[in-house]
XYZ file of C-alpha atoms in Angstrom:
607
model
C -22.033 -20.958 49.821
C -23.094 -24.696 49.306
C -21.101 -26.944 46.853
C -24.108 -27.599 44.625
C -24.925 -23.762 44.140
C -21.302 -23.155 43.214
C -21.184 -25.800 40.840
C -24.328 -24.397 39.201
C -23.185 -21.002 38.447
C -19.832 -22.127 37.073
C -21.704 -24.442 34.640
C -24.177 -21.583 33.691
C -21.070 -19.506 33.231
C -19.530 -21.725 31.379
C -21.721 -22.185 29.120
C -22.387 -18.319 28.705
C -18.710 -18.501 27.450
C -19.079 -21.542 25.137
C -21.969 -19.521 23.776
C -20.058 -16.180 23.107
C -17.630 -18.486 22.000
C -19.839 -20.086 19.419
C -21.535 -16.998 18.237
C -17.940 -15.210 17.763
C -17.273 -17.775 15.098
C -20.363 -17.459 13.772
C -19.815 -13.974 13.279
C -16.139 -14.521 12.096
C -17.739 -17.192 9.555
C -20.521 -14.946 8.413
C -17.638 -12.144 7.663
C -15.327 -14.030 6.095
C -18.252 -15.331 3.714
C -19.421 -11.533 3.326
C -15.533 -10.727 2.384
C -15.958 -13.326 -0.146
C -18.956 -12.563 -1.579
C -17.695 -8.658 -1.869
C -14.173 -9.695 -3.274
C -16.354 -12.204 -5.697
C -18.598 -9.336 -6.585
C -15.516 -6.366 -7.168
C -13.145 -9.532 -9.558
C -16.319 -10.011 -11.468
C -17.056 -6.678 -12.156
C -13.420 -5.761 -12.919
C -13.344 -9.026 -15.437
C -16.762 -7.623 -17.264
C -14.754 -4.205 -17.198
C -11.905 -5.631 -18.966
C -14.223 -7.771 -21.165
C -15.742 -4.345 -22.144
C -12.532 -2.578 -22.596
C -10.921 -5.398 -24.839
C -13.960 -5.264 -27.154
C -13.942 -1.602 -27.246
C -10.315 -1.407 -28.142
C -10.364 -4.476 -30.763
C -13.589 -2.177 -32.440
C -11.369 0.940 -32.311
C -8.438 -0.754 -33.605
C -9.795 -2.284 -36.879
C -11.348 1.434 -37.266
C -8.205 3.054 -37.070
C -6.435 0.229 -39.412
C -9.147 0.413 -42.066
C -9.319 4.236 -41.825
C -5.091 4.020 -42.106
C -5.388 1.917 -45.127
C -7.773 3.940 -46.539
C -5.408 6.920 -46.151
C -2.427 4.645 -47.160
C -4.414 4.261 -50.546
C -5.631 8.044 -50.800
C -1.775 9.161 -50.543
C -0.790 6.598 -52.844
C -3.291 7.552 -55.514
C -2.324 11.348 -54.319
C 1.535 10.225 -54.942
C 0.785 8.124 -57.845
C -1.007 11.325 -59.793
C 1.569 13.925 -58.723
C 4.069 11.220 -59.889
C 2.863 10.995 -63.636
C 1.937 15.076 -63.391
C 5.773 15.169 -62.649
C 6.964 12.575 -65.667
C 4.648 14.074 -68.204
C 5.887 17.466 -67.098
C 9.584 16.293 -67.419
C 9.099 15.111 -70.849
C 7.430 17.756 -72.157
C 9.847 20.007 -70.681
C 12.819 17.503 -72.147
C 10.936 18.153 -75.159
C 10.480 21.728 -75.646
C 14.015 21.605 -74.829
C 15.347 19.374 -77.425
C 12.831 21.314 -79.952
C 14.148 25.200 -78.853
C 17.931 23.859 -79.402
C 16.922 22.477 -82.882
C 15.049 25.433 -83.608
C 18.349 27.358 -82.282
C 20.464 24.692 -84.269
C 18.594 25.766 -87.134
C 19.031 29.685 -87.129
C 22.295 29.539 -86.290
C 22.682 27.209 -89.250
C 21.193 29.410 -91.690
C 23.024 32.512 -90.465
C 25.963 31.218 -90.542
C 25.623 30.029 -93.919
C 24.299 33.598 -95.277
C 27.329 35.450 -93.405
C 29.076 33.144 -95.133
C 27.721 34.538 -98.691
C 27.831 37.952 -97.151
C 31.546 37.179 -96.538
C 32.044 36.178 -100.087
C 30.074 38.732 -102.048
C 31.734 41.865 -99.813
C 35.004 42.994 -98.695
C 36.009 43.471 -94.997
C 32.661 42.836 -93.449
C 32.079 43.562 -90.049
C 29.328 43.532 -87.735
C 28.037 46.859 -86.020
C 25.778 47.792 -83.509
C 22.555 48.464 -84.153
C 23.077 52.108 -82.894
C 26.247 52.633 -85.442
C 23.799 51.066 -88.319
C 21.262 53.711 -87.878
C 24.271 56.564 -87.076
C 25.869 55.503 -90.285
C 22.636 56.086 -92.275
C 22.503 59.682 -91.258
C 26.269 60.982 -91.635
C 26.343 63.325 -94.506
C 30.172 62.788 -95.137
C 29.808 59.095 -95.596
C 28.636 57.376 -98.939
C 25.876 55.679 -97.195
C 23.341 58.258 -97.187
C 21.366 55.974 -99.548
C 21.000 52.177 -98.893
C 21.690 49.687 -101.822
C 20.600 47.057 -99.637
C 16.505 46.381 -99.910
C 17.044 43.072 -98.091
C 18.890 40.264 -97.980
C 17.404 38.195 -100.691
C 17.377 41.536 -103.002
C 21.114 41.538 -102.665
C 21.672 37.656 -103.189
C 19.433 38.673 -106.135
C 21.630 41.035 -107.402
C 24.799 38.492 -106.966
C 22.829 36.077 -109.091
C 21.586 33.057 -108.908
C 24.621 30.992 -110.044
C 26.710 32.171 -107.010
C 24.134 31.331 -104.394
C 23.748 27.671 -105.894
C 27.606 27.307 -106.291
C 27.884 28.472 -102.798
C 29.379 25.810 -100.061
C 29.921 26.778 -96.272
C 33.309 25.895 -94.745
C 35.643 27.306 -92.415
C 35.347 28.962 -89.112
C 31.595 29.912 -88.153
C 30.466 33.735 -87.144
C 27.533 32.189 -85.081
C 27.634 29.384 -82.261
C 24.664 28.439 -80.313
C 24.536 30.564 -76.709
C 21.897 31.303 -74.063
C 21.829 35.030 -75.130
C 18.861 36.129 -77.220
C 19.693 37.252 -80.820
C 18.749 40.477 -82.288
C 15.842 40.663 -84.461
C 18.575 41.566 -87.553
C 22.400 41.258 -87.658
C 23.553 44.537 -89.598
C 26.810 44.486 -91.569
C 29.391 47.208 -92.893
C 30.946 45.916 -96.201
C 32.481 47.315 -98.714
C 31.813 46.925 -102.602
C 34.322 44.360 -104.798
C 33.213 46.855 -108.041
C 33.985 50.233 -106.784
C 35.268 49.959 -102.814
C 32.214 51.770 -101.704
C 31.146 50.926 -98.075
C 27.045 49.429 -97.852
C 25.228 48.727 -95.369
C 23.995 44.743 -95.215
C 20.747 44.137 -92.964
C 20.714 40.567 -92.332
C 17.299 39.059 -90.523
C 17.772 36.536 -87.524
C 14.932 34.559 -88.644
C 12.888 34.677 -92.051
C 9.271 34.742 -91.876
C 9.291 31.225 -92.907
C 11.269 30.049 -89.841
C 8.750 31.775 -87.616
C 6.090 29.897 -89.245
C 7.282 26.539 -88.715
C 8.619 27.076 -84.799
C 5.134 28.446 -84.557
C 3.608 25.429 -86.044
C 5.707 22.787 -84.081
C 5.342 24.706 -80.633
C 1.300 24.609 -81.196
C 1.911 20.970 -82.235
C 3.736 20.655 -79.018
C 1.432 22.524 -76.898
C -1.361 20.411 -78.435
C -0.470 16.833 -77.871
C 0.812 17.835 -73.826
C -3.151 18.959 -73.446
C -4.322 15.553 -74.803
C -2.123 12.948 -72.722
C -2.495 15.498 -69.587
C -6.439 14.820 -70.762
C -5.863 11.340 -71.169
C -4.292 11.016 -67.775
C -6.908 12.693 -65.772
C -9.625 10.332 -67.659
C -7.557 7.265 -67.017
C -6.786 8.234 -63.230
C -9.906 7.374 -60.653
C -9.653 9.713 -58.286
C -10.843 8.266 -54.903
C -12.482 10.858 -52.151
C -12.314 10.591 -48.650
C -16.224 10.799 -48.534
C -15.799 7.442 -50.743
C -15.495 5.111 -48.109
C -17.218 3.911 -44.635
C -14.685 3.203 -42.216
C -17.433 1.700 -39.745
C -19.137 -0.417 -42.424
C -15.433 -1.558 -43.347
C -14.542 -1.859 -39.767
C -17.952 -4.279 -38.779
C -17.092 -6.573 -42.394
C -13.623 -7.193 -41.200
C -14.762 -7.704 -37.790
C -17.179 -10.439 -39.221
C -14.798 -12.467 -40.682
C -14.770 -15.778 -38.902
C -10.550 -16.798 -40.412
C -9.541 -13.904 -37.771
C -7.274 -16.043 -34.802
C -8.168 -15.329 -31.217
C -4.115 -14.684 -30.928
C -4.118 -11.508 -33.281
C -6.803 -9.721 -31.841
C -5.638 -9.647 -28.150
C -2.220 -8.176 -27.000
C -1.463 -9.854 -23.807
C 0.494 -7.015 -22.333
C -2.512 -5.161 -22.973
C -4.840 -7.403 -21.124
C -2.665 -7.897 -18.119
C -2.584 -3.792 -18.360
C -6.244 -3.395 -18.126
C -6.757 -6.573 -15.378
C -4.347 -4.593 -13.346
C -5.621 -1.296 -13.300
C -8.964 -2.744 -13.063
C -7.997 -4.565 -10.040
C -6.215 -1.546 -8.440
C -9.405 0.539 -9.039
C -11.527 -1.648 -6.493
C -8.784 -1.526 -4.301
C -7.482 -5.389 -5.292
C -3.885 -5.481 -4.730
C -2.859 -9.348 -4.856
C -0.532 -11.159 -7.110
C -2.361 -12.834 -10.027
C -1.895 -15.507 -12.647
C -3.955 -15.141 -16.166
C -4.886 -17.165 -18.749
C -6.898 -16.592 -21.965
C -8.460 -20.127 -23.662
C -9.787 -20.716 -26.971
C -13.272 -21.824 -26.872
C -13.256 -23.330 -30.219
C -9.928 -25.291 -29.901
C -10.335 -25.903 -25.945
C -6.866 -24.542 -26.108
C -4.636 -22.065 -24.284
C -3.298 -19.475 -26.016
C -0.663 -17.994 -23.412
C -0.845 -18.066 -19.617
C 0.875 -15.446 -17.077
C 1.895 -17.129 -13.896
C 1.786 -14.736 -10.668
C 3.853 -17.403 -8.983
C 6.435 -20.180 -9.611
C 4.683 -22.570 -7.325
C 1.245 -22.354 -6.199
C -2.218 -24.290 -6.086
C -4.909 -23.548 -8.606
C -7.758 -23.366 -6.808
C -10.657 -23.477 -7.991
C -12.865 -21.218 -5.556
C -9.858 -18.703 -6.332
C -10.326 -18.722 -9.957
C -12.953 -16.435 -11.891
C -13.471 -16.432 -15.635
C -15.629 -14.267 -17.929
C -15.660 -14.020 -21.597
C -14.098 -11.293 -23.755
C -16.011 -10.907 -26.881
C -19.605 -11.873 -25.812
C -21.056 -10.546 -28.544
C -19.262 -12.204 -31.366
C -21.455 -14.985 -32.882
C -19.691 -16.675 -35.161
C -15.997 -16.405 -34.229
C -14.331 -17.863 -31.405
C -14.984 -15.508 -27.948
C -12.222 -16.610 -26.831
C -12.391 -16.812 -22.163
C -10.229 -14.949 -19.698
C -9.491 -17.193 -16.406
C -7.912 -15.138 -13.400
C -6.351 -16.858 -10.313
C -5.471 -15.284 -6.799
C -3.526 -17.662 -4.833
C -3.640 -15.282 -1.829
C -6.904 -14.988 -1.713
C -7.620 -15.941 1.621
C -5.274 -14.512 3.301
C -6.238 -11.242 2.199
C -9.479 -11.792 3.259
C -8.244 -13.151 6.820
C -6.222 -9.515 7.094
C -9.387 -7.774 5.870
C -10.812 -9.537 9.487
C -7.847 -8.358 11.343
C -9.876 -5.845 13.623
C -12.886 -8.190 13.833
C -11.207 -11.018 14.685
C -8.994 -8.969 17.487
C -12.133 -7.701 18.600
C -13.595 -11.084 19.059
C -10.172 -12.040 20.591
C -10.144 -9.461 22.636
C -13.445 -10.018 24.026
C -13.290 -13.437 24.421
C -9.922 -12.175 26.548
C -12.387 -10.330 28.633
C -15.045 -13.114 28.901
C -12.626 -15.382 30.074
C -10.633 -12.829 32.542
C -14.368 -12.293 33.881
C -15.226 -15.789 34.421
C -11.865 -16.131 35.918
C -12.550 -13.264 37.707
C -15.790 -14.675 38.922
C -15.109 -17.941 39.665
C -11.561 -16.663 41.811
C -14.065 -14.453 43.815
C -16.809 -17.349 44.163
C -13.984 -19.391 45.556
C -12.292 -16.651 47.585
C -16.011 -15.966 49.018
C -17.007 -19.350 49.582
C -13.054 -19.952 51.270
C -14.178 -16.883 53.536
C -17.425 -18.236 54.314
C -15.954 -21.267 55.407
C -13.091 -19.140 57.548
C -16.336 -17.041 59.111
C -17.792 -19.823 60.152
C -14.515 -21.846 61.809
C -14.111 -17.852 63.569
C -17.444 -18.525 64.641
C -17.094 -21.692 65.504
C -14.043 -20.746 67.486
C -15.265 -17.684 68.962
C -18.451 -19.641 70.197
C -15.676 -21.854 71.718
C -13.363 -19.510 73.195
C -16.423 -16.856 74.693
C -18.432 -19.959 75.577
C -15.671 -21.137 78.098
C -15.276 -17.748 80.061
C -18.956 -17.775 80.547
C -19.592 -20.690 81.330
C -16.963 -20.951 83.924
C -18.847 -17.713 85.158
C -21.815 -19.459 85.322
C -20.225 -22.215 87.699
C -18.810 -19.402 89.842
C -21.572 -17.361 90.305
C -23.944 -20.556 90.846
C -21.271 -21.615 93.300
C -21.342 -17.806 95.422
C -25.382 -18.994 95.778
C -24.614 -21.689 97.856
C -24.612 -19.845 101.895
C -22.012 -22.478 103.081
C -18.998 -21.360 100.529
C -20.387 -17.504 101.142
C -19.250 -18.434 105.105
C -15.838 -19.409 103.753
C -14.517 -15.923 102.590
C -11.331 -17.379 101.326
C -13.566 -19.419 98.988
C -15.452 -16.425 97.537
C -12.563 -14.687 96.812
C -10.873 -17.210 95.201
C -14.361 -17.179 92.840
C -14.546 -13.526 92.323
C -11.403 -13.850 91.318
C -11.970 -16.719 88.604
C -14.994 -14.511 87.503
C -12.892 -11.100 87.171
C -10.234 -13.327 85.601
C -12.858 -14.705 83.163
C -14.421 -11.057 82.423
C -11.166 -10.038 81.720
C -10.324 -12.499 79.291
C -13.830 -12.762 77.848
C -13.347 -8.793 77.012
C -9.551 -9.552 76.177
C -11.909 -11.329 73.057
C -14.673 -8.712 72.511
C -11.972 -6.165 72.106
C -10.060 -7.724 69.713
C -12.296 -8.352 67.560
C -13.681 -4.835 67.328
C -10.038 -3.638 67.235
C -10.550 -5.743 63.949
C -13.538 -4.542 62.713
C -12.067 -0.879 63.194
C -8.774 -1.591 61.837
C -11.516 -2.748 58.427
C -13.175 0.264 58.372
C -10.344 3.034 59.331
C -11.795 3.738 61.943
C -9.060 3.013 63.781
C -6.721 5.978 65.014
C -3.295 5.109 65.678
C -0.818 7.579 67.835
C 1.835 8.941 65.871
C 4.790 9.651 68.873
C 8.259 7.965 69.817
C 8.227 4.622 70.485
C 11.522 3.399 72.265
C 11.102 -0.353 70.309
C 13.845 -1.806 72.641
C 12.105 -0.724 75.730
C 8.878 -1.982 74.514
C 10.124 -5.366 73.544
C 11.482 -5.510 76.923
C 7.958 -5.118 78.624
C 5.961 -6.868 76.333
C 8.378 -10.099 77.443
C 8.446 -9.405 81.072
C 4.444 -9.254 80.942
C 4.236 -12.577 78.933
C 6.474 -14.221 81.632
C 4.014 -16.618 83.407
C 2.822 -17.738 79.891
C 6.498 -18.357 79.182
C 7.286 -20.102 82.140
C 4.292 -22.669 81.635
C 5.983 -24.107 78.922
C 9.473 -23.987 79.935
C 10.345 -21.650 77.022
C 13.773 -19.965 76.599
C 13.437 -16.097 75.285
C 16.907 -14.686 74.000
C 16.799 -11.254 73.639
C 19.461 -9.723 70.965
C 19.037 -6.111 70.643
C 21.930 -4.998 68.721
C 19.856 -1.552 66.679
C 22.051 1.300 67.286
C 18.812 3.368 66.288
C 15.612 2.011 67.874
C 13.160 4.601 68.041
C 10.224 4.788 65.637
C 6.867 6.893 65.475
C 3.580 5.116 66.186
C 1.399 3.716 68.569
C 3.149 2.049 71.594
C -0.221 0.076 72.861
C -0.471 -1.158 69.172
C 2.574 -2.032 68.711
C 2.941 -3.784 71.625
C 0.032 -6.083 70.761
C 2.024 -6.673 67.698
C 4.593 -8.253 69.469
C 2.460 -10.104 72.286
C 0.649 -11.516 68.949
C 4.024 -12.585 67.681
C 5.957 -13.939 70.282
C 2.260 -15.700 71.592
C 1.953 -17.448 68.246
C 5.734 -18.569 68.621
C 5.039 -19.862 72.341
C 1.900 -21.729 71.367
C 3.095 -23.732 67.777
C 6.485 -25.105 69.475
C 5.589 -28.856 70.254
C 8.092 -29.113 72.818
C 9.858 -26.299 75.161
C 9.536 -23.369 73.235
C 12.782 -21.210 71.486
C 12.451 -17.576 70.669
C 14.645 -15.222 69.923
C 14.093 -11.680 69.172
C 16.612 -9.648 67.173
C 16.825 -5.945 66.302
C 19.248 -4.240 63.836
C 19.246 -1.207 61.577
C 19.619 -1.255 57.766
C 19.709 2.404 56.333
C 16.624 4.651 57.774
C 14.899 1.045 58.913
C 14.788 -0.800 62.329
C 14.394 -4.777 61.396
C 12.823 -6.636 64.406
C 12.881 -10.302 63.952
C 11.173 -12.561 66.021
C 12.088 -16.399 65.587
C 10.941 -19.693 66.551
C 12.303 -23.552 66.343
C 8.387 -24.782 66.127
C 5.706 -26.691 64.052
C 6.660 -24.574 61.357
C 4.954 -23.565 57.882
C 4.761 -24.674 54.721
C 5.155 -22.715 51.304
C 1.552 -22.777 50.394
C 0.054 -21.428 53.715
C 2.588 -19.273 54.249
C 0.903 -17.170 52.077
C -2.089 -16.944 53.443
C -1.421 -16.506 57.255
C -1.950 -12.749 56.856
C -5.776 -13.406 55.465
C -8.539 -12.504 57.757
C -9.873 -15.610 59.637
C -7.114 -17.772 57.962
C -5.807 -20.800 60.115
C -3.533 -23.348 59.230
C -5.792 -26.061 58.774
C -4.933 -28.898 61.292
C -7.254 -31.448 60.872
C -9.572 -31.987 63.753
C -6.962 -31.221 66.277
C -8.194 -28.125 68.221
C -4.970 -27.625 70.525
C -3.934 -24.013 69.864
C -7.033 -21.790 70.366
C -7.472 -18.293 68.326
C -9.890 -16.652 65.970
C -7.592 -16.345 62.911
C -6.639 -12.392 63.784
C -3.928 -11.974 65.305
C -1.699 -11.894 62.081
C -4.203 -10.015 60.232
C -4.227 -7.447 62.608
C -0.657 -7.186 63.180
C -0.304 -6.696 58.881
C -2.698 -3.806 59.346
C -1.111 -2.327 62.068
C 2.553 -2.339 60.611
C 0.788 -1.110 57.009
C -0.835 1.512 58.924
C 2.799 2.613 60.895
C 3.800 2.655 57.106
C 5.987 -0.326 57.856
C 6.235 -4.101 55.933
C 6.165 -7.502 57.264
C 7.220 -10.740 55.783
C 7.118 -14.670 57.052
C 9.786 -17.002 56.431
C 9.105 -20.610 57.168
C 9.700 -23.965 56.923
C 7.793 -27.079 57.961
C 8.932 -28.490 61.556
C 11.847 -26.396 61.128
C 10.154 -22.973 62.480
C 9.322 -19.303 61.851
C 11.006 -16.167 61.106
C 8.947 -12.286 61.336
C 10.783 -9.940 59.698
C 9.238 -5.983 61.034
C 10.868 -3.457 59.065
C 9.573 0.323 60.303
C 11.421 3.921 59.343
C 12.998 5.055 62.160
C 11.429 8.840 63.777
C-alpha cells in the first residue's frame, strides 16, 4: 500500500469522525434546547395554573366570608329576637307572679279577717269538711236540720252593724298563704252565744267582687303583654336569607382598591399549590419563590430553596396572579430553580451515553482500521522482502544450475567423467536445496489453511534431538560451534509428528547457528515440570531486543538489519515452528536480550 494512499484514507477517516463528532453535539445541543423549551413550557403552565387557582380561591374565600357574615348577622338578629321573646316572657311571668301572690295576699287577708268575726260572734268554731257540712245538714238527731245561716253577710247582718265596724283583727291567723288551692267555701260548726245551739257557718273563699277585680287586672295583664309583644315584632326587622347576594357582595368587596396584596395571599398556600403543580408535570427540583408588589415595586415575602445559590436569570419564570384585577395591585409570582440544568443534563443521560457510546465505537473502528491499514501495509512490505528473498535464495540454486548444465555442454569436461560428476552432483545438490525451499513454503501455506495433517504417535523427544544434531553436524562444524546437550527429562515421550517436530528443532538450533557473530554456543536442555516436557534451546548470539521479540513469530517477520543481507531466510521458520507446537497442543515462548542471546522455551504434554 503506498504512503500517499494511506495517508488519504486516514484523513478521510478522520474527518468522518470529526464529523460524527460535530453532529453528536449538535444533536446533544438541539436536545438540551428541546429539554428547555419543554421544562419552559410545563413551569409556565404550572405558574398560569397556580395563577388560576389563587384567583379562584381568593373569589371563593370572600364568598364564604360575606356569606359567614351574613349568617353571623342572621343568628344574631335570630339570638337578638329570641333574647327579648325570653325577657318580655320573664317579666310578664315575674308579673303574673307578683299579681297571683297579691291576689292570694288579698284572700287570705280577708278570710282571715272574717274567721276572725266568725271567731268572735260564735263559740268553739271549727272547721269541717265539706262532706261532714252536708252530713250534718241531713242528721235528724242534730239541731241543724234547718240552716240559720243564709250567707255570710246575712249573719254579720244579724250581729249588727256596730260589731263589724268595732271589729279589729289580731292574734294568731287561721289562713297563711300556701301552694294548695282553696275550696270554693270554708264551712264552719259553731255554736250559738244566746242559746248553745250548734249552726252551721258557710264562709265563701272569694266574694263576687274579688273575682271581678282579679278578672279585671289579669285581662289588664293579658292586654298590655299583647301590645309590647306587638310592639316588638314591629320594631324588630327581620332579615331573610333570600335578602342578600353573596356574589354581588363578594364582587363589591373584591373591588375595593384599600385591599393589601399581603391579606389576600397565604404564602403557605401558594408554595402548596406551586408544589403540587410542579409535581403534576413531573417537576421535582428544589425551588425558591417570591411574590412582588407591582404597585410598590416591593417584595412582600420570599422562600429561599437554598442558603446559597445564584439567581439566574434564564432559571427564573414569573407570571402574574390576579390578571384580571384592574384597579388593584396584581401583585407577580417569580419562581427560581437553581438546578435547573442539571436536571436537564440527567434528562440527556441516555442520549448523551448513546452519543458516548458511539463515538466509543467510531473511534475503536478507526482504531480498528487504521491498526489493520498498518498491519496490512507492514505485511505488504514483509511479502515483498519474502519475495525479495525468495527471488534471492531460488535464484541462486538455479542459476548455479544453469552454469552446470551449460558446463556438461561443453564435449571436453563430458571426456573428464570425474568432472561431470562432480556437476551432477552440484545440480542434485542445488535441486535438493531449491525444493528444500518450494517445500517449505507450501508446508506454510498448508499449515494456513489446515490443511496440514500432523501424526499423532510417540515421539521419543530425546532420541530425536539426538538426530536432528548429528544431521546438522557439517553445518555445525563450519562455524566451529560447540553443541552441549543436557537431557536431564525423566519423562520424554510426547504424541505428535516426529518429521515435524524435527523441523522444529533444525529451525531452532539453525537460527541459533546462523545469528552467533563469532563461534557459535548452544545448548539444549530438557526437563519435566508436572505432565510437561520443557525443551530449551539456548544461544550466546546477536540477540533480541524487547520490541521485536514480539514479533519474531509473525509470518514473513525479520529482524530488520539494515541493508546487511548476511543470514539468508524467508521469515518462516519461526512462524511455522509456532504453528506446529499450537497444533501438537503445545506453547512456545522467546526470551532475549540484545548481544546477550536467545532462550526457546517448548513446553508439550507428555503421551
Amino acid at each position: 500500500m503506498k504512503k500517499k494512499s494511506l495517508w488519504l484514507i486516514t484523513a478521510l477517516m478522520t474527518v468522518a469522525l470529526l464529523g460524527v463528532f460535530v453532529m453528536q453535539l449538535y444533536y446533544i445541543r438541539e436536545g438540551y434546547r428541546l429539554k428547555s423549551q419543554l421544562f419552559e413550557q410545563d413551569v409556565n403552565q404550572a405558574l398560569t395554573a397556580v395563577a388560576g387557582k389563587v384567583q379562584r380561591l381568593n373569589a371563593v374565600n370572600n364568598i364564604n366570608k360575606k356569606d359567614l357574615e351574613w349568617r353571623i348577622k342572621l343568628e344574631n338578629q335570630r339570638r337578638d329576637r329570641t333574647r327579648k321573646l325570653i325577657d318580655l316572657d320573664q317579666k310578664f311571668k315575674e308579673e303574673e307572679r307578683l299579681r297571683k301572690y297579691r291576689q292570694q295576699k288579698q284572700v287570705i287577708d280577708e278570710l282571715n279577717y272574717q274567721d276572725e268575726i266568725i271567731r268572735k260572734i260564735y263559740l268553739s268554731p271549727a272547721i269541717i269538711s265539706e262532706a261532714d257540712f252536708f252530713a250534718l245538714a241531713n242528721e235528724s238527731t242534730t239541731p241543724l236540720n234547718v240552716d240559720v245561716n243564709v250567707g255570710f253577710d246575712a249573719d254579720l247582718n244579724m250581729i249588727g252593724s256596730n260589731v263589724r265596724k268595732t271589729f279589729r283583727m289580731g292574734g294568731a291567723k287561721t289562713f297563711n298563704i300556701e301552694p294548695k288551692k282553696l275550696p270554693d267555701s270554708i264551712r264552719y260548726l259553731v255554736y250559738s252565744k244566746v242559746d248553745g245551739r250548734p249552726l252551721r257557718v258557710s264562709l265563701p273563699s272569694q266574694t263576687d267582687e274579688m273575682k271581678s277585680k282579679f278578672r279585671l287586672e289579669d285581662e289588664v295583664a293579658s292586654r298590655r303583654k299583647k301590645n309590647e309583644l306587638k310592639e316588638l315584632q314591629s320594631d324588630t326587622v327581620l332579615l331573610h336569607e333570600n335578602d342578600f347576594n353573596v356574589l354581588e357582595a363578594a364582587a363589591k368587596e373584591m373591588s375595593q382598591v384599600d385591599v393589601p396584596l399581603r391579606s389576600r395571599i397565604d404564602p403557605d398556600m401558594l408554595d402548596t399549590l406551586l408544589r403540587k403543580e410542579l409535581e403534576n408535570r413531573n417537576i421535582k427540583l428544589d425551588y425558591s419563590f417570591w411574590l412582588k408588589s407591582v404597585t410598590h415595586n416591593a417584595v412582600l415575602f420570599h422562600k429561599a430553596a437554598l442558603e446559597k445559590g445564584e439567581l439566574l436569570p434564564a432559571n427564573t419564570y414569573q407570571t402574574t396572579l390576579f390578571s384580571q384585577d384592574v384597579i388593584r395591585d396584581p401583585g407577580m409570582l417569580y419562581v427560581n430553580f437553581p438546578d435547573k440544568e442539571s436536571m436537564i443534563f440527567n434528562n440527556l443521560g441516555v442520549t448523551m451515553a448513546s452519543s458516548a457510546g458511539l463515538l466509543l465505537v467510531l473511534i475503536s473502528i478507526f482504531s480498528y482500521t487504521l491498526y489493520a491499514i498498518l498491519k496490512q501495509k507492514k505485511i505488504s512490505e514483509m511479502k515483498t522482502d519474502f519475495i525479495n528473498n525468495m527471488t534471492h535464495e531460488f535464484k541462486t540454486p538455479v542459476s548455479t544450475i544453469m552454469i552446470a548444465s551449460e558446463a556438461l555442454r561443453d564435449p571436453e569436461i563430458l571426456e573428464d567423467k570425474t568432472r561431470v560428476s562432480r556437476l551432477a552432483g552440484i545440480i542434485y545438490d542445488e535441486n535438493v536445496r531449491l525444493g528444500n525451499h518450494i517445500e517449505r513454503v507450501l508446508s506454510i501455506a498448508r499449515l494456513e489453511k489446515r490443511e496440514l495433517q500432523l501424526d499423532q504417535e510417540p515421539v521419543d523427544m530425546h532420541t530425536l534431538i539426538t538426530a536432528v544434531v548429528d544431521s546438522m553436524d557439517l553445518q555445525f562444524q563450519k562455524r566451529s560451534a560447540d553443541v552441549l546437550q543436557e537431557l536431564h527429562a525423566v519423562n520424554h515421550v510426547v504424541t505428535g509428528d516426529e518429521l515435524h517436530l524435527s523441523n522444529v528443532l533444525y529451525n531452532l538450533l539453525d537460527n541459533a547457528n546462523k545469528y552467533s557473530k563469532y563461534k557459535p554456543q548452544i545448548r539444549l536442555t530438557t526437563r519435566n515440570s508436572g505432565n510437561n516436557l520443557i525443551i530449551e534451546v539456548a544461544d550466546k548470539g546477536i540477540g533480541i531486543t524487547r520490541e521485536h521479540s514480539k514479533r519474531i513469530f509473525d509470518q514473513f517477520y525479520r529482524v530488520p538489519t539494515g541493508n546487511l543481507h548476511d543470514v539468508k531466510g524467508f521469515g518462516l521458520g519461526l512462524n511455522y515452528v509456532m504453528d506446529i507446537i499450537t497444533q501438537l497442543k503445545g506453547t512456545i515462548s522467546v526470551k532475549s536480550e540484545k548481544d546477550k542471546g536467545t532462550v526457546f522455551e517448548i513446553i508439550l504434554p507428555l503421551a
